[in-house]
Amino acid sequence: MLCFHVCAGEIFELKAELNSDKKEKKKEAVKKVIASMTVGKDVSALFPDVVNCMQTDNLELKKLVYLYLMNYAKSQPDMAIMAVNTFVKDCEDPNPLIRALAVRTMGCIRVDKITEYLCEPLRKCLKDEDPYVRKTAAVCVAKLHDINAQLVEDQGFLDTLKDLISDSNPMVVANAVAALSEIAESHPNSNLLDLNPQSINKLLTALNECTEWGQIFILDCLANYAPRDDRESQSICERVTPRLSHANSAVVLSAVKVLMKFMEMLPKDLDYYGTLLKKLAPPLVTLLSAEPELQYVALRNINLIVQKRPEILKHEMKVFFVKYNDPIYVKLEKLDIMIRLASQANIAQVLAELKEYATEVDVDFVRKAVRAIGRCAIKVEQSAERCVSTLLDLIQTKVNYVVQEAIVVIKDIFRKYPNKYESVIATLCENLDSLDEPEARAAMIWIVGEYAERIDNADELLESFLEGFHDESTQVQLQLLTAIVKLFLKKPTETQELVQQVLSLATQDSDNPDLRDRGYIYWRLLSTDPVAAKEVVLAEKPLISEETDLIEPTLLEELICHIGTLASVYHKPPSAFVEGSRGVMHKRLPARTGSGESTESPDVGTIAGGSGTETAPSIIPSQGDLLGDLLNLDLAPPTTTGPPPPTSGMQMGGMDLLGGGLDSLVGSPMPPRHLGGDIGGSAAMGAGFGAVPAVMPASLNAPMGGGLGDLFDLGGGVGMPLGAYIPPKTVWLPAMKAKGLEISGTFARRAGVIQMELTLTNKAMSVMTDFAIQFNRNSFGLAPAGPLQVLSPLSPNQTIEVSLPLSTVGPVMKMEPLNNLQVAVKNNIDVFYFSCQYPISMLFVEDGKMERQVFLATWKDIPNENESQFQIKDCHLNSDAASNKLQASNIFTIAKRTVEGQDMLYMSIKLSNGIWVLAELRVQTGNPNYTVRKERIRIT
Amino acid sequence: MSHEAVRVDPDMEYLTPGVVDLEQMFWTGLGATYTHCNQVWPNLYIGDKKTALEKPGLVEMGVTHIINAAEGTWNNVSTEMIHSLFLVNPSGDIFLEKHWKSVVSRSVCDYFLEAREKALDPEDVPPVISTPHHYLISIYRDKLFFLSVIQTEVPPLFVIEFLHRVAEMIQDYFGECSETVIKDNVVMVYELLEEMLDNGFPLATESNVLKEMIRPPTILRSVVNTLTGSSNVGDKLPTGQLSTIPWRRAGVKYTNNEAYFDVVEEIDAILDRTGTTVFAEIQGVVEACVKLSGMPDLTLSFMNPRLLDDVSFHPCVRYKRWESERVLSFIPPDGNFTLMTYHVNAQNLVAIPVYVKHSINFFESGSGGRLDLTVGPKQTMGKTVEGVLVTVHMPKTVLSVSLNATQGSYTYDNATKVLVWDIGKLNPQKLPNLRGSLSLQTGAPKPEENPSLNIDLKIQQLAISGLKVNRLDMFGEKYKPFKGVKYITKAGKFQVRM
């Protein structure tokens, strides 16, 4: 630490001067003291001497002493007490400037003993006739609260502060708001800033009149308000819009925050919505002509805005073009936004720019530019070809880092567009020798392995890497191992030696556990079942897409609410990084709500768990519990091995659910079924692992070494029996109620057709004939697609199985519960009525896999109130297995991402009546409970 | 030192995080979410004051002993926006510090200085830096870093804007913003900073308000002060502080009433190799110097206000009038101020006043190359282009240049690899040309990167966007002011790719 000590002689000299009789000399001495203080010298030893100068009529001297006091009072609390009398006296001074100065300085002296003396003067100053004093006192309340919150509450200062919001002077209002928001921040649950339409109106009025800094406080405060309806939010937007033309960029950005947030509530077909969108672009562009530091913060925020509402800046691509003399941090941000704005319409321009940047001097920037070309290719499909040829041009420059970067991105392009651009591999191979960065080497090796069958000398190429195996970085070693195994599986005859060499290098000569484990896994796979190995190693890879670098939608929403803050600069949730974040408050964008009836699409029904719906088609089944059922029922691991077995009671629970109707559990989390699962969290997990092989096909069930947990997973994922979930049959109509006819049944979905599977048993004494079936109107329009096929008469004690195909085009009527079906069965004896419930999953159609882009867009658009979340307890499957399982029931995984050890699966479901359900399934490794955090619904 | 995770008790599932993990957690804060109390080890809790004071809760948890590890009395989260300000000179010395609350050790600046070391150019230092306990937000102005330390979530733009105001204030008070000037006036700067910010809330940032509270130094005043013992600190409350027009003080009096407006436009453009405009826009600003007595109410109108669809105004401008009538109506601050800024970025409206013919070649052998530059007027609206200055950033391997300029003179700085050609006035009849040979470092390969060329220029009496002031009217006062409007066009970031 740098610390300057003033030598004793100097202190002595100053001391003498401070105690001089001459006013002028005193003042000069205090100035010298302050000057030492500003350069970090320790002059606290002079405390008593300086405080002695405090009682003076000379305002300048007084101010200087106050400056000194503020700096050192903390280290000299006993001395600071000496100053109290003067403070109290000054608070009564006829000059408002002195009154304000005194109250302000007292607040800055963070000494406990002083605060008690502060209360009375502060109370007077809060009601001072002069607004300058009131405004200063308002800030002082916040200071005091920081020192002693209890005292502030006890003294009733908070109420006085609230009253100041209605002050006649806008500066006082602004400071009161600032002070209150500050206090409220440290007490997240207190209802200090009770925002209601009246107080909002006051704030909006003050907004026009107070200083720029006050405007920022007021705007930030407004952003926390939740308007009652779209009309109110529109009127607030209208009054905030003029702030967009303010010269202070912080005001502009705070205004943008308010508008972005409240816009969410406006119906999109409203004219004003379009006007507002148009008004947002120019101020954002203007921010980019400010100083580079301001530009940087603006760009980080624009990055968010562009992801949330790309339409605002879609025509402004050119302002993001990089200028030669932009600081590097601005250049990199601009580049990022250029990619986000890239579209088919402007891609030619963007590519020309990027190619230009790739020849600049700054290495980091050039690298990022090359990467950007790759991202363009992945984002705008039509441009892929042009991007690839641009990259090839760049490779021809032979500039080492450009070539390496280009190879890394070409690998990504291959993964997005397989079998399209492999013609360039030859060119890439020419540059093999110049690659010295691990990432580029790994990328190249991946390419060689992936396309080994098309590269004649693939074995030679890989062999050349193998020579220095131990000197390579882990990334390259792993890639090389995989590539050679791929090569072996493709060309087994000539590469046997090579594969053996790499396996032994990886397993015997390496200390790296990752490498060793992977080596062992391949070894076992290859030696036990080459066919399975092929399936695993050469499995079709999921395509990569642009969304990998998009911010996760919920985080984005939260960040939009924090535009202009540090959170928005770091693109992290505010709770994640601000030191000692006081009570984490998650902000959410408001939902679109209509003040009138016309604003909302009438087709969007209420969410599961909501009160009854009026219109017939707007029936939303309770998906949540259903997902729970599907996972719970036949996925629970068999209870053959391991400690606390997940008892069969759980399975029963699952069945109960189906039988007992979904309605009882609508919208509420499933209650924990049994204690064992919760207690034995990790133990049950272990049991899950142990149990998996039993489900695996025999080919993979070969004995395997310990510690290959990964492989179990792998095997489990691949070998899991697929097929939609079919609940067991239950008795729908007991014989005693139907004159001897017993009907039990279930529902199944086979090849896209819903089947009602019936078992008819004749328990009567006479023969039954002339069977027919009819359904009452029901929630999803289920109706028999054909007659009930009971061809021969049913003799006593005979049982037959009948399958009845169903269609979903019948008449619709909302049922209670939703999935209730009333059935009438007729035979030669009588007509019988019964009701049964079908699993909602029957209605999930096969084409329920939403396009990624559509998914993303839809997800953003669905209002929050159509959302619910719940937990699925005790599901011992990893995310991939769960995903496979769900897919069998037409619940499709659209995307998966891993955040902090949690897998997030984004899934879509389409119901037979065209309702889409989007869900996010969160699977935490090692946690048997799944959280389905979100469900959103819309009608197509 | 071990960096690995360690299992302490073989029977337990719990792994203590390794040093690296811990560091990661502390730096990013992504570890535990904030609660009043966390169990960090079986039967070991870390909690805050609230937890420690609630006895029943402690008993319930089975707590038997409490160790107080709090630092001082004021260890709670600080609330103000800007905690401290440091001024740092180009060589990394801190020459002024101001703390608005407790004193923060200047060692916090080490993180910044480290980033400063890493950056190639002082301009490349990132404006927001996070450290384990603080955030450092800095600006680079006039070769000085203004570095603020903050501890809580604040709008960074707020801080950056404020720092710019500090720099402007110093410029305004002392005529320049430099280390020497600040050191010479250190006490006054300190007083000013105190006036500008209170507990993190900006107090007075309007220059006319500040000047009433602390009078700027003049030679005359310092003489008078030493003779009479009076001071630079105003003892009256500034009139502008609280009125609804904080930017103007009452009782302004001039013998000569005058109002001047400068319309200054800067062209930002990127031209590609062929001379085609890749991107061009005009950044315009209307600077005013108004010295009028009393409370004048001015209205400024333009011939062609439709040009301006993207404007930002000084707070004095009445936005509603602009929205409805497209005129600027305002009660002006006293003295110099920026009335409004605007920009025009419709491509067809941006005239490019000069063109450059250029060729730069390097021999395949790699020993040298040739450069040939010619500058000529393009769309100048009949005005003369003057102050033309061409700056070329040469590839790193160019050792020296031997050129011949038909007009003006050139310099080449081997350290920064910048070639500057000062042309002066552009004569359309005899176009200036600069040509000659470049020599490279021996053995250096042919340079890969393309140099880029920046142009500086000035055109008097022309706003290149075509913006024209129509008239200026004054209400509220009876005298006849003297009025004047001046136009000037400059090159902003005007770049030609070679």
mmCIF file with all atom_site columns, C-alpha atoms in Angstrom, chain A residues 12-128:
data_model
loop_
_atom_site.group_PDB
_atom_site.id
_atom_site.type_symbol
_atom_site.label_atom_id
_atom_site.label_alt_id
_atom_site.label_comp_id
_atom_site.label_asym_id
_atom_site.label_entity_id
_atom_site.label_seq_id
_atom_site.pdbx_PDB_ins_code
_atom_site.Cartn_x
_atom_site.Cartn_y
_atom_site.Cartn_z
_atom_site.occupancy
_atom_site.B_iso_or_equiv
_atom_site.pdbx_formal_charge
_atom_site.auth_seq_id
_atom_site.auth_comp_id
_atom_site.auth_asym_id
_atom_site.auth_atom_id
_atom_site.pdbx_PDB_model_num
ATOM 1   C CA . PHE A 1 12  ? 4.803   20.810 13.963 1.00 0.00 ? 12  PHE A CA 1
ATOM 2   C CA . GLU A 1 13  ? 5.006   23.751 11.597 1.00 0.00 ? 13  GLU A CA 1
ATOM 3   C CA . LEU A 1 14  ? 1.408   23.352 10.483 1.00 0.00 ? 14  LEU A CA 1
ATOM 4   C CA . LYS A 1 15  ? 0.287   23.071 14.081 1.00 0.00 ? 15  LYS A CA 1
ATOM 5   C CA . ALA A 1 16  ? 1.867   26.403 14.890 1.00 0.00 ? 16  ALA A CA 1
ATOM 6   C CA . GLU A 1 17  ? 0.250   28.052 11.885 1.00 0.00 ? 17  GLU A CA 1
ATOM 7   C CA . LEU A 1 18  ? -3.166  26.616 12.698 1.00 0.00 ? 18  LEU A CA 1
ATOM 8   C CA . ASN A 1 19  ? -2.989  28.145 16.150 1.00 0.00 ? 19  ASN A CA 1
ATOM 9   C CA . SER A 1 20  ? -1.922  31.498 14.805 1.00 0.00 ? 20  SER A CA 1
ATOM 10  C CA . ASP A 1 21  ? -3.958  34.566 15.722 1.00 0.00 ? 21  ASP A CA 1
ATOM 11  C CA . LYS A 1 22  ? -4.064  35.783 12.192 1.00 0.00 ? 22  LYS A CA 1
ATOM 12  C CA . LYS A 1 23  ? -7.109  34.630 10.311 1.00 0.00 ? 23  LYS A CA 1
ATOM 13  C CA . GLU A 1 24  ? -5.343  34.651 6.998  1.00 0.00 ? 24  GLU A CA 1
ATOM 14  C CA . LYS A 1 25  ? -2.511  32.513 8.240  1.00 0.00 ? 25  LYS A CA 1
ATOM 15  C CA . LYS A 1 26  ? -4.959  30.033 9.745  1.00 0.00 ? 26  LYS A CA 1
ATOM 16  C CA . LYS A 1 27  ? -6.765  29.717 6.465  1.00 0.00 ? 27  LYS A CA 1
ATOM 17  C CA . GLU A 1 28  ? -3.573  29.126 4.524  1.00 0.00 ? 28  GLU A CA 1
ATOM 18  C CA . ALA A 1 29  ? -2.542  26.497 7.057  1.00 0.00 ? 29  ALA A CA 1
ATOM 19  C CA . VAL A 1 30  ? -5.849  24.640 6.729  1.00 0.00 ? 30  VAL A CA 1
ATOM 20  C CA . LYS A 1 31  ? -5.423  24.785 2.977  1.00 0.00 ? 31  LYS A CA 1
ATOM 21  C CA . LYS A 1 32  ? -2.000  23.203 3.294  1.00 0.00 ? 32  LYS A CA 1
ATOM 22  C CA . VAL A 1 33  ? -3.480  20.484 5.479  1.00 0.00 ? 33  VAL A CA 1
ATOM 23  C CA . ILE A 1 34  ? -6.179  19.786 2.930  1.00 0.00 ? 34  ILE A CA 1
ATOM 24  C CA . ALA A 1 35  ? -3.640  19.750 0.126  1.00 0.00 ? 35  ALA A CA 1
ATOM 25  C CA . SER A 1 36  ? -1.662  17.079 1.965  1.00 0.00 ? 36  SER A CA 1
ATOM 26  C CA . MET A 1 37  ? -4.850  15.148 2.485  1.00 0.00 ? 37  MET A CA 1
ATOM 27  C CA . THR A 1 38  ? -5.705  15.136 -1.235 1.00 0.00 ? 38  THR A CA 1
ATOM 28  C CA . VAL A 1 39  ? -2.480  13.400 -2.108 1.00 0.00 ? 39  VAL A CA 1
ATOM 29  C CA . GLY A 1 40  ? -3.105  10.722 0.481  1.00 0.00 ? 40  GLY A CA 1
ATOM 30  C CA . LYS A 1 41  ? -0.856  11.973 3.303  1.00 0.00 ? 41  LYS A CA 1
ATOM 31  C CA . ASP A 1 42  ? -1.957  11.250 6.836  1.00 0.00 ? 42  ASP A CA 1
ATOM 32  C CA . VAL A 1 43  ? -2.595  14.530 8.645  1.00 0.00 ? 43  VAL A CA 1
ATOM 33  C CA . SER A 1 44  ? -5.026  13.172 11.225 1.00 0.00 ? 44  SER A CA 1
ATOM 34  C CA . ALA A 1 45  ? -2.658  14.203 14.015 1.00 0.00 ? 45  ALA A CA 1
ATOM 35  C CA . LEU A 1 46  ? -3.752  17.790 13.486 1.00 0.00 ? 46  LEU A CA 1
ATOM 36  C CA . PHE A 1 47  ? -7.378  17.015 14.287 1.00 0.00 ? 47  PHE A CA 1
ATOM 37  C CA . PRO A 1 48  ? -7.785  19.135 17.462 1.00 0.00 ? 48  PRO A CA 1
ATOM 38  C CA . ASP A 1 49  ? -5.982  22.076 15.935 1.00 0.00 ? 49  ASP A CA 1
ATOM 39  C CA . VAL A 1 50  ? -8.109  22.076 12.807 1.00 0.00 ? 50  VAL A CA 1
ATOM 40  C CA . VAL A 1 51  ? -11.344 21.656 14.753 1.00 0.00 ? 51  VAL A CA 1
ATOM 41  C CA . ASN A 1 52  ? -10.370 24.712 16.777 1.00 0.00 ? 52  ASN A CA 1
ATOM 42  C CA . CYS A 1 53  ? -10.547 26.774 13.596 1.00 0.00 ? 53  CYS A CA 1
ATOM 43  C CA . MET A 1 54  ? -14.163 25.781 13.055 1.00 0.00 ? 54  MET A CA 1
ATOM 44  C CA . GLN A 1 55  ? -15.804 28.583 14.947 1.00 0.00 ? 55  GLN A CA 1
ATOM 45  C CA . THR A 1 56  ? -15.344 31.357 12.500 1.00 0.00 ? 56  THR A CA 1
ATOM 46  C CA . ASP A 1 57  ? -17.418 33.763 10.465 1.00 0.00 ? 57  ASP A CA 1
ATOM 47  C CA . ASN A 1 58  ? -15.305 33.129 7.435  1.00 0.00 ? 58  ASN A CA 1
ATOM 48  C CA . LEU A 1 59  ? -17.322 30.795 5.264  1.00 0.00 ? 59  LEU A CA 1
ATOM 49  C CA . GLU A 1 60  ? -14.347 29.590 3.271  1.00 0.00 ? 60  GLU A CA 1
ATOM 50  C CA . LEU A 1 61  ? -12.436 28.618 6.381  1.00 0.00 ? 61  LEU A CA 1
ATOM 51  C CA . LYS A 1 62  ? -15.529 26.937 7.777  1.00 0.00 ? 62  LYS A CA 1
ATOM 52  C CA . LYS A 1 63  ? -15.924 24.915 4.610  1.00 0.00 ? 63  LYS A CA 1
ATOM 53  C CA . LEU A 1 64  ? -12.311 23.846 4.655  1.00 0.00 ? 64  LEU A CA 1
ATOM 54  C CA . VAL A 1 65  ? -12.572 22.671 8.228  1.00 0.00 ? 65  VAL A CA 1
ATOM 55  C CA . TYR A 1 66  ? -15.723 20.767 7.370  1.00 0.00 ? 66  TYR A CA 1
ATOM 56  C CA . LEU A 1 67  ? -13.861 19.090 4.511  1.00 0.00 ? 67  LEU A CA 1
ATOM 57  C CA . TYR A 1 68  ? -11.199 17.989 6.899  1.00 0.00 ? 68  TYR A CA 1
ATOM 58  C CA . LEU A 1 69  ? -13.709 16.762 9.446  1.00 0.00 ? 69  LEU A CA 1
ATOM 59  C CA . MET A 1 70  ? -15.486 14.559 6.982  1.00 0.00 ? 70  MET A CA 1
ATOM 60  C CA . ASN A 1 71  ? -12.277 12.830 6.099  1.00 0.00 ? 71  ASN A CA 1
ATOM 61  C CA . TYR A 1 72  ? -11.029 12.121 9.601  1.00 0.00 ? 72  TYR A CA 1
ATOM 62  C CA . ALA A 1 73  ? -13.985 12.120 12.000 1.00 0.00 ? 73  ALA A CA 1
ATOM 63  C CA . LYS A 1 74  ? -14.202 8.372  11.822 1.00 0.00 ? 74  LYS A CA 1
ATOM 64  C CA . SER A 1 75  ? -10.698 7.817  13.065 1.00 0.00 ? 75  SER A CA 1
ATOM 65  C CA . GLN A 1 76  ? -11.073 10.396 15.863 1.00 0.00 ? 76  GLN A CA 1
ATOM 66  C CA . PRO A 1 77  ? -14.612 9.919  17.216 1.00 0.00 ? 77  PRO A CA 1
ATOM 67  C CA . ASP A 1 78  ? -13.920 11.522 20.590 1.00 0.00 ? 78  ASP A CA 1
ATOM 68  C CA . MET A 1 79  ? -12.483 14.591 18.988 1.00 0.00 ? 79  MET A CA 1
ATOM 69  C CA . ALA A 1 80  ? -15.383 14.794 16.567 1.00 0.00 ? 80  ALA A CA 1
ATOM 70  C CA . ILE A 1 81  ? -17.712 15.298 19.526 1.00 0.00 ? 81  ILE A CA 1
ATOM 71  C CA . MET A 1 82  ? -16.019 18.607 20.065 1.00 0.00 ? 82  MET A CA 1
ATOM 72  C CA . ALA A 1 83  ? -17.452 19.800 16.782 1.00 0.00 ? 83  ALA A CA 1
ATOM 73  C CA . VAL A 1 84  ? -21.058 18.985 17.641 1.00 0.00 ? 84  VAL A CA 1
ATOM 74  C CA . ASN A 1 85  ? -21.918 22.235 19.323 1.00 0.00 ? 85  ASN A CA 1
ATOM 75  C CA . THR A 1 86  ? -20.797 24.228 16.347 1.00 0.00 ? 86  THR A CA 1
ATOM 76  C CA . PHE A 1 87  ? -22.846 22.036 14.062 1.00 0.00 ? 87  PHE A CA 1
ATOM 77  C CA . VAL A 1 88  ? -25.967 22.489 16.117 1.00 0.00 ? 88  VAL A CA 1
ATOM 78  C CA . LYS A 1 89  ? -25.387 26.211 16.215 1.00 0.00 ? 89  LYS A CA 1
ATOM 79  C CA . ASP A 1 90  ? -24.802 26.403 12.487 1.00 0.00 ? 90  ASP A CA 1
ATOM 80  C CA . CYS A 1 91  ? -28.066 24.606 11.836 1.00 0.00 ? 91  CYS A CA 1
ATOM 81  C CA . GLU A 1 92  ? -29.781 27.671 13.255 1.00 0.00 ? 92  GLU A CA 1
ATOM 82  C CA . ASP A 1 93  ? -27.796 30.158 11.208 1.00 0.00 ? 93  ASP A CA 1
ATOM 83  C CA . PRO A 1 94  ? -29.852 32.725 9.270  1.00 0.00 ? 94  PRO A CA 1
ATOM 84  C CA . ASN A 1 95  ? -27.916 31.935 6.093  1.00 0.00 ? 95  ASN A CA 1
ATOM 85  C CA . PRO A 1 96  ? -29.502 28.884 4.431  1.00 0.00 ? 96  PRO A CA 1
ATOM 86  C CA . LEU A 1 97  ? -26.174 28.035 2.848  1.00 0.00 ? 97  LEU A CA 1
ATOM 87  C CA . ILE A 1 98  ? -24.635 27.556 6.290  1.00 0.00 ? 98  ILE A CA 1
ATOM 88  C CA . ARG A 1 99  ? -27.632 25.640 7.608  1.00 0.00 ? 99  ARG A CA 1
ATOM 89  C CA . ALA A 1 100 ? -27.415 23.272 4.658  1.00 0.00 ? 100 ALA A CA 1
ATOM 90  C CA . LEU A 1 101 ? -23.671 22.935 4.946  1.00 0.00 ? 101 LEU A CA 1
ATOM 91  C CA . ALA A 1 102 ? -23.932 22.015 8.601  1.00 0.00 ? 102 ALA A CA 1
ATOM 92  C CA . VAL A 1 103 ? -26.619 19.388 8.160  1.00 0.00 ? 103 VAL A CA 1
ATOM 93  C CA . ARG A 1 104 ? -24.790 17.951 5.197  1.00 0.00 ? 104 ARG A CA 1
ATOM 94  C CA . THR A 1 105 ? -21.477 17.676 6.983  1.00 0.00 ? 105 THR A CA 1
ATOM 95  C CA . MET A 1 106 ? -23.010 16.196 10.110 1.00 0.00 ? 106 MET A CA 1
ATOM 96  C CA . GLY A 1 107 ? -24.469 13.437 8.003  1.00 0.00 ? 107 GLY A CA 1
ATOM 97  C CA . CYS A 1 108 ? -21.084 12.684 6.534  1.00 0.00 ? 108 CYS A CA 1
ATOM 98  C CA . ILE A 1 109 ? -19.469 12.206 9.925  1.00 0.00 ? 109 ILE A CA 1
ATOM 99  C CA . ARG A 1 110 ? -20.140 8.587  10.504 1.00 0.00 ? 110 ARG A CA 1
ATOM 100 C CA . VAL A 1 111 ? -19.687 8.578  14.239 1.00 0.00 ? 111 VAL A CA 1
ATOM 101 C CA . ASP A 1 112 ? -22.327 6.917  16.390 1.00 0.00 ? 112 ASP A CA 1
ATOM 102 C CA . LYS A 1 113 ? -22.217 9.470  19.156 1.00 0.00 ? 113 LYS A CA 1
ATOM 103 C CA . ILE A 1 114 ? -22.864 12.316 16.779 1.00 0.00 ? 114 ILE A CA 1
ATOM 104 C CA . THR A 1 115 ? -26.004 10.827 15.322 1.00 0.00 ? 115 THR A CA 1
ATOM 105 C CA . GLU A 1 116 ? -27.987 11.402 18.527 1.00 0.00 ? 116 GLU A CA 1
ATOM 106 C CA . TYR A 1 117 ? -27.248 15.099 18.354 1.00 0.00 ? 117 TYR A CA 1
ATOM 107 C CA . LEU A 1 118 ? -28.092 15.163 14.701 1.00 0.00 ? 118 LEU A CA 1
ATOM 108 C CA . CYS A 1 119 ? -31.768 14.261 15.064 1.00 0.00 ? 119 CYS A CA 1
ATOM 109 C CA . GLU A 1 120 ? -33.174 17.557 16.277 1.00 0.00 ? 120 GLU A CA 1
ATOM 110 C CA . PRO A 1 121 ? -31.357 19.793 13.788 1.00 0.00 ? 121 PRO A CA 1
ATOM 111 C CA . LEU A 1 122 ? -32.225 17.364 11.000 1.00 0.00 ? 122 LEU A CA 1
ATOM 112 C CA . ARG A 1 123 ? -35.901 17.415 11.903 1.00 0.00 ? 123 ARG A CA 1
ATOM 113 C CA . LYS A 1 124 ? -35.884 21.194 11.697 1.00 0.00 ? 124 LYS A CA 1
ATOM 114 C CA . CYS A 1 125 ? -33.998 21.216 8.438  1.00 0.00 ? 125 CYS A CA 1
ATOM 115 C CA . LEU A 1 126 ? -36.428 18.784 6.818  1.00 0.00 ? 126 LEU A CA 1
ATOM 116 C CA . LYS A 1 127 ? -39.132 21.376 7.410  1.00 0.00 ? 127 LYS A CA 1
ATOM 117 C CA . ASP A 1 128 ? -36.925 24.370 6.661  1.00 0.00 ? 128 ASP A CA 1
#
